[in-house]
mmCIF file of C-alpha atoms in Angstrom:
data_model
loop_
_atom_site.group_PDB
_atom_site.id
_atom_site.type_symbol
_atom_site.label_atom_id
_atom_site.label_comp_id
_atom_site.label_asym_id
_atom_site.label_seq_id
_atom_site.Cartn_x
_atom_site.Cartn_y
_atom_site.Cartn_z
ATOM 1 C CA UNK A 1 5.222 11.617 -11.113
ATOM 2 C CA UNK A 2 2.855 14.594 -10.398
ATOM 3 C CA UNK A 3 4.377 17.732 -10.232
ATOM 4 C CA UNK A 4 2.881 20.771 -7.302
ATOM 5 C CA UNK A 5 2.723 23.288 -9.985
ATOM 6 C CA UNK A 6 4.362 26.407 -9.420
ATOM 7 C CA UNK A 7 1.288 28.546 -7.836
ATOM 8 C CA UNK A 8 2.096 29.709 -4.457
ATOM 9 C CA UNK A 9 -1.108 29.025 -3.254
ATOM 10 C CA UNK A 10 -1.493 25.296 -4.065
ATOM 11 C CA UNK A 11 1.933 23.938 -2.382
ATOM 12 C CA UNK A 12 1.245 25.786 0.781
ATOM 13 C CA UNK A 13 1.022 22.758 2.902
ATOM 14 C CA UNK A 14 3.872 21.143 1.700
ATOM 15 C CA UNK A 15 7.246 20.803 3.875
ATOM 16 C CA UNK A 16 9.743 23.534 2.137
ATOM 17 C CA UNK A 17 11.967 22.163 -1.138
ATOM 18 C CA UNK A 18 9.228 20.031 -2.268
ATOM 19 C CA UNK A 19 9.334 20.303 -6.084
ATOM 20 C CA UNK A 20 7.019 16.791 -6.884
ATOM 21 C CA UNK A 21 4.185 14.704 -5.153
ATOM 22 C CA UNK A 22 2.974 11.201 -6.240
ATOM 23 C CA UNK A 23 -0.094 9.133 -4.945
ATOM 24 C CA UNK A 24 0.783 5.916 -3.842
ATOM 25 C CA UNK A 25 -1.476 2.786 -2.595
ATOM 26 C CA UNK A 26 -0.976 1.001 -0.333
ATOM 27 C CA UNK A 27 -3.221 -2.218 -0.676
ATOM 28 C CA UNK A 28 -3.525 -6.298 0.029
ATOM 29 C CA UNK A 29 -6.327 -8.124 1.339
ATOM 30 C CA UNK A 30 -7.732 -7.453 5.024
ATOM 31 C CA UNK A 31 -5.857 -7.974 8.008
ATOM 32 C CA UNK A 32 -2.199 -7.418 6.243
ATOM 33 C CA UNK A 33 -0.861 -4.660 8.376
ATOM 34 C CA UNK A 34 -1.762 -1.663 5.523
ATOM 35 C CA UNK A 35 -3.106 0.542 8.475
ATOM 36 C CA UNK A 36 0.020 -0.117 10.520
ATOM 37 C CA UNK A 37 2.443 0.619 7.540
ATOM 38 C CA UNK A 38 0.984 4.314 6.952
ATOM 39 C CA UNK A 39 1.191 4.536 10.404
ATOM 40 C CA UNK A 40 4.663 3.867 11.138
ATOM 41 C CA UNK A 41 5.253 6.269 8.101
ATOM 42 C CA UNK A 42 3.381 9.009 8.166
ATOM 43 C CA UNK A 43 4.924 12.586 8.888
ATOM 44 C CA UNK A 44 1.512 13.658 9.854
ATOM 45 C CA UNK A 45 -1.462 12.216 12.074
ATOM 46 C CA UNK A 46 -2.894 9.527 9.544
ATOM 47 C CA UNK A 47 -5.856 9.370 9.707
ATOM 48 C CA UNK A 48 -7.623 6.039 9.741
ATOM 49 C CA UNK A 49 -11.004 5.113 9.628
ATOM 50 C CA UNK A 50 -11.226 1.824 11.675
ATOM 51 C CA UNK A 51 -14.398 0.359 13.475
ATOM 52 C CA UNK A 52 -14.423 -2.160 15.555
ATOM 53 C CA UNK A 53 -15.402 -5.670 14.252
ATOM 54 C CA UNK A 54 -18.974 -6.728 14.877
ATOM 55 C CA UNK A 55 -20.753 -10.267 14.854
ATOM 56 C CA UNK A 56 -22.579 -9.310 11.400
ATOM 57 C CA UNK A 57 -19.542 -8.296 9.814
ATOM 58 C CA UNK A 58 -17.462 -11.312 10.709
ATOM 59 C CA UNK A 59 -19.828 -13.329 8.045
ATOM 60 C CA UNK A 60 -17.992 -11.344 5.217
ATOM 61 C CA UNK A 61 -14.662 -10.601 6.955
ATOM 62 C CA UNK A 62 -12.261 -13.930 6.651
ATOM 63 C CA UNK A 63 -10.528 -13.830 10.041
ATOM 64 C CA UNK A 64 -7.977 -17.333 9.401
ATOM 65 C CA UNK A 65 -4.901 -16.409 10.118
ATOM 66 C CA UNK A 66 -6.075 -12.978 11.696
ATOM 67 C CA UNK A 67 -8.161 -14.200 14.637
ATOM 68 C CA UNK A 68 -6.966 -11.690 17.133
ATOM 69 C CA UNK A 69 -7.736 -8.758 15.075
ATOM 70 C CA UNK A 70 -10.878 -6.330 16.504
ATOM 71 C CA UNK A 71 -10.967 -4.064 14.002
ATOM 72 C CA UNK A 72 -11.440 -3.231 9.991
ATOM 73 C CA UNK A 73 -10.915 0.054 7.784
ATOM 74 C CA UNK A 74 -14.255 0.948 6.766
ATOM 75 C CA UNK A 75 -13.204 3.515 3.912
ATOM 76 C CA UNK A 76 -9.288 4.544 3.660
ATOM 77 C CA UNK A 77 -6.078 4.988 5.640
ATOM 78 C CA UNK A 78 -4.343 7.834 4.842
ATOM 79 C CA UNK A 79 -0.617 9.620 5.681
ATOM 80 C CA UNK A 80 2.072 12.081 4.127
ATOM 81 C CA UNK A 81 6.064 11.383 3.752
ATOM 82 C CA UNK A 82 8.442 13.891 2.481
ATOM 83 C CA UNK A 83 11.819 12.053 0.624
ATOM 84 C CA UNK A 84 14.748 13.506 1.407
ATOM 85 C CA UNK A 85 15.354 14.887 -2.715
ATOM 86 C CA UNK A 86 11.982 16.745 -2.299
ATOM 87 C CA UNK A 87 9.232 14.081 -3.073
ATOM 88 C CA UNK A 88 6.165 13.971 -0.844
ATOM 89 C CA UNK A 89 4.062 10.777 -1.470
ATOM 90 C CA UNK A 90 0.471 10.662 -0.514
ATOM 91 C CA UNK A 91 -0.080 7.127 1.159
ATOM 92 C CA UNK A 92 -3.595 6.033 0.344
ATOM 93 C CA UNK A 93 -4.591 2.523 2.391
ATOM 94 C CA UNK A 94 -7.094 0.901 0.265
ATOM 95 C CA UNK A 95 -9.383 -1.372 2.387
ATOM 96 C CA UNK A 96 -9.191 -5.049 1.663
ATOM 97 C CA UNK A 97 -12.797 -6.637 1.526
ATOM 98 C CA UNK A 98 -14.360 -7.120 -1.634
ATOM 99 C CA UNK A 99 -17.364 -5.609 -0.550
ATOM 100 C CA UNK A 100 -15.292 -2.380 -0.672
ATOM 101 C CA UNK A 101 -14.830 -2.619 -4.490
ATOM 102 C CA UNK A 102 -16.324 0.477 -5.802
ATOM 103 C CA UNK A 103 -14.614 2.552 -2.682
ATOM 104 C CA UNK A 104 -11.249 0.725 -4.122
ATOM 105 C CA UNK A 105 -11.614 2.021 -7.316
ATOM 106 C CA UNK A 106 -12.227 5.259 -6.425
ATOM 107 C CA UNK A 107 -9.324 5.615 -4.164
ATOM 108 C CA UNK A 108 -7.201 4.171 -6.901
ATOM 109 C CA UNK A 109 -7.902 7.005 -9.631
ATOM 110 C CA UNK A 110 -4.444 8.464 -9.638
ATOM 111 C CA UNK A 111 -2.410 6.695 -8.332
ATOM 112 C CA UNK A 112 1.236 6.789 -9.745
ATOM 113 C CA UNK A 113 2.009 3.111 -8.061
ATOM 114 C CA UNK A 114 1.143 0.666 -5.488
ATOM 115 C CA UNK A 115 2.628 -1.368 -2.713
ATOM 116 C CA UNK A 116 0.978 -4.917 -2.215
ATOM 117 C CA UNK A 117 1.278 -5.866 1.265
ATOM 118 C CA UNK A 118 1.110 -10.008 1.683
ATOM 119 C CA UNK A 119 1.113 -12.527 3.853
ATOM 120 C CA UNK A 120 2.383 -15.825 3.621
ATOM 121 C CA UNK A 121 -0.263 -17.825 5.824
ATOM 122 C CA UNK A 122 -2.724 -16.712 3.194
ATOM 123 C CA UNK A 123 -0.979 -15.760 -0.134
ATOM 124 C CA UNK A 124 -4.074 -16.336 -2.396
ATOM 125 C CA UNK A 125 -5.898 -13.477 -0.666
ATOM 126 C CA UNK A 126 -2.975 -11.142 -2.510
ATOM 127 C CA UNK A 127 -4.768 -11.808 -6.104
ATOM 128 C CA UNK A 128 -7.896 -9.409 -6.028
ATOM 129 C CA UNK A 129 -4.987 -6.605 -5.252
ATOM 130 C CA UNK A 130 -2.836 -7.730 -7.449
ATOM 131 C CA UNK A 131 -5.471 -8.647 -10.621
ATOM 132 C CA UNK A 132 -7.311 -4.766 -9.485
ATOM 133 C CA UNK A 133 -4.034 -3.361 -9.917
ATOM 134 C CA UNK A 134 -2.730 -5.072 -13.381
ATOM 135 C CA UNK A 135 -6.408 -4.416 -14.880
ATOM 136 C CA UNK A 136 -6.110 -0.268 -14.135
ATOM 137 C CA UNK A 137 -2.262 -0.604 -15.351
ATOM 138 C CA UNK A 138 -0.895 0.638 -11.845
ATOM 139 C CA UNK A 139 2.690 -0.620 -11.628
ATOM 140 C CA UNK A 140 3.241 -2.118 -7.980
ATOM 141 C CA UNK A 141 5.867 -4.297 -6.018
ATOM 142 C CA UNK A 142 5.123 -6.711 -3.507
ATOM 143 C CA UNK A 143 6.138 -6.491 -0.088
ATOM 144 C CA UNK A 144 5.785 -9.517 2.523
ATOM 145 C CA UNK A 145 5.278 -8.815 5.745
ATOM 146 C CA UNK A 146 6.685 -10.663 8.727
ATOM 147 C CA UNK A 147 3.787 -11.978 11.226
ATOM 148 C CA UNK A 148 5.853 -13.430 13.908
ATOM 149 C CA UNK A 149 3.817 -16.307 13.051
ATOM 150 C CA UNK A 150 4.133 -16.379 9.608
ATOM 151 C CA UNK A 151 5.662 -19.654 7.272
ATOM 152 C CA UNK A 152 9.331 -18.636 6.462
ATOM 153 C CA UNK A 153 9.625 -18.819 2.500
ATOM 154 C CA UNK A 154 11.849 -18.542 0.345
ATOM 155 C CA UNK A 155 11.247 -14.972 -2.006
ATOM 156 C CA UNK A 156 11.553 -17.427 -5.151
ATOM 157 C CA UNK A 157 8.943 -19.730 -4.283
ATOM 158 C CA UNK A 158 6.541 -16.827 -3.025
ATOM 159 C CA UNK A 159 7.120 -15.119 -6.503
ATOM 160 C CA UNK A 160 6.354 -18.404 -7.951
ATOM 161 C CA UNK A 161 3.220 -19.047 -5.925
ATOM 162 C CA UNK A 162 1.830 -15.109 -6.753
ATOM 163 C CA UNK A 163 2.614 -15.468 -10.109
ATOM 164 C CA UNK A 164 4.811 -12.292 -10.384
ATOM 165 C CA UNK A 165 5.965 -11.026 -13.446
ATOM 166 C CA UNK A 166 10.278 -11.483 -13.545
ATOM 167 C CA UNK A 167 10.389 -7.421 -13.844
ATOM 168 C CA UNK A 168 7.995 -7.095 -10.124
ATOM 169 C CA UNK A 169 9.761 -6.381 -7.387
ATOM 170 C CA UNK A 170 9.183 -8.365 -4.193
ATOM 171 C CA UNK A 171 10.580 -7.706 -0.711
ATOM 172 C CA UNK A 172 10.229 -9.050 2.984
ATOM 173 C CA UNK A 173 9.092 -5.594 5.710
ATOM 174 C CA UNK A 174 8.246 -5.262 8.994
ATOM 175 C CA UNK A 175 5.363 -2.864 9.286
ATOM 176 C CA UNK A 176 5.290 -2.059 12.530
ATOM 177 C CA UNK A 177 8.948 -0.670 11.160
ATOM 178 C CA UNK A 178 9.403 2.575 10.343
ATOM 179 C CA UNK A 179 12.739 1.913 8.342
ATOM 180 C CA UNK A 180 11.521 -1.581 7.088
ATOM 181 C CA UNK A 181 8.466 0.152 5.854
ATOM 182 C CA UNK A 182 10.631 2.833 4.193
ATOM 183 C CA UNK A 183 12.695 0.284 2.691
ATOM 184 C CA UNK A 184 9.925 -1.160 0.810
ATOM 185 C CA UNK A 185 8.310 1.814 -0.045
ATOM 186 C CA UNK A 186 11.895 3.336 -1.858
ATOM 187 C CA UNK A 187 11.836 -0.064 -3.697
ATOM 188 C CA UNK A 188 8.496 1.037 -5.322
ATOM 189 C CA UNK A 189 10.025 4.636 -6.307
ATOM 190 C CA UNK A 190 13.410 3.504 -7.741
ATOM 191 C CA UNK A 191 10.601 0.492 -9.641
ATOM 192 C CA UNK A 192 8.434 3.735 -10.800
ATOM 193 C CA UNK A 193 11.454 5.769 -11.662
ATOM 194 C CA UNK A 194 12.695 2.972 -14.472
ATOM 195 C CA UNK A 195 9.325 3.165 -15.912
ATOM 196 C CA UNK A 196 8.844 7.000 -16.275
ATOM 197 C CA UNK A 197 10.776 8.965 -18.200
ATOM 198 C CA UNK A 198 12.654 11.709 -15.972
ATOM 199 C CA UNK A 199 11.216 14.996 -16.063
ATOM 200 C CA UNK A 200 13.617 18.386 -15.828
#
């Protein structure tokens, strides 16, 4: 975790009691409901950097399963949420075309852990995230979210079909839900927390 640092000055803007703050992603390919998440989380106005879809970009953006969607993030998403023992996470939406790479990378300097959103009408567009991720050695879980149209799976065989390590945690959420998407999100902390050693 990153730690505010005990000048006065620096941990102004932070909700009272806050003693630690850790950047989390939140990433998955285009279309998976990353802006919504950070949205139904955020303490704060996120803010989001959405433009509406256009004719030229539809030749790179890969609308199957998405077809009603009008818009894309063009840079990042971005929101604040305070945990009740005093941890405020930065949530950093990373956007999800590969012609967003070097943008991606940047984002992802710092970052203490991610949250893969997926979705099961198109599971193989999980891997960039997932191969980015395990190439900068961010630990993540996966969390599946629930299109009302989406193929009901079981969590085994969606492990299976991502490839997950045994030790990667892997959920079902609701975006749109504040508590599902809180639920998902504590499931990445208490996955960070057995990896780093406590600090007193």
């Amino acid at each position: 975790m990153v730690f505010a640092g005990s000048r006065p000055d620096r941990v102004r803007h932070l909700p009272a009691g806050v003693h630690a703050t850790a950047k989390i992603l939140v990433s998955g390919p285009f279309g998976v409901g990353k802006t919504t998440l950070i949205a139904s989380l955020s303490e704060i106005e996120p803010l989001r950097t959405e433009e509406p879809l256009t004719v030229a970009s539809m030749a790179h953006d890969d609308l199957a399963g998405v077809e009603t969607k009008t818009t894309t993030t063009v840079a990042l998403d971005f929101g604040r949420l305070t945990l009740d023992n005093g941890l405020v996470l930065y949530l950093f939406g990373t956007p999800g075309q590969a012609r967003f790479l070097p943008l991606w990378c940047d984002i992802a300097t710092g970052a203490t852990g991610a949250l893969v959103l997926a979705d099961t009408r198109r599971l193989d567009q999980s891997f960039d995230s997932i191969d980015l991720l395990e190439q900068r050695h961010i630990p993540y879980v996966v969390a599946v979210n629930t299109f009302p149209d989406s193929p009901d799976h079981h969590t085994a065989d969606i492990r299976q079909a991502l490839d997950l390590e045994p030790h990667t945690p892997l959920s079902l959420c609701d975006a749109r839900d504040p508590q599902s998407s809180l639920a998902a999100l504590i499931a990445l902390i208490q996955y960070l927390l057995t990896r780093t050693p406590e600090v007193s």
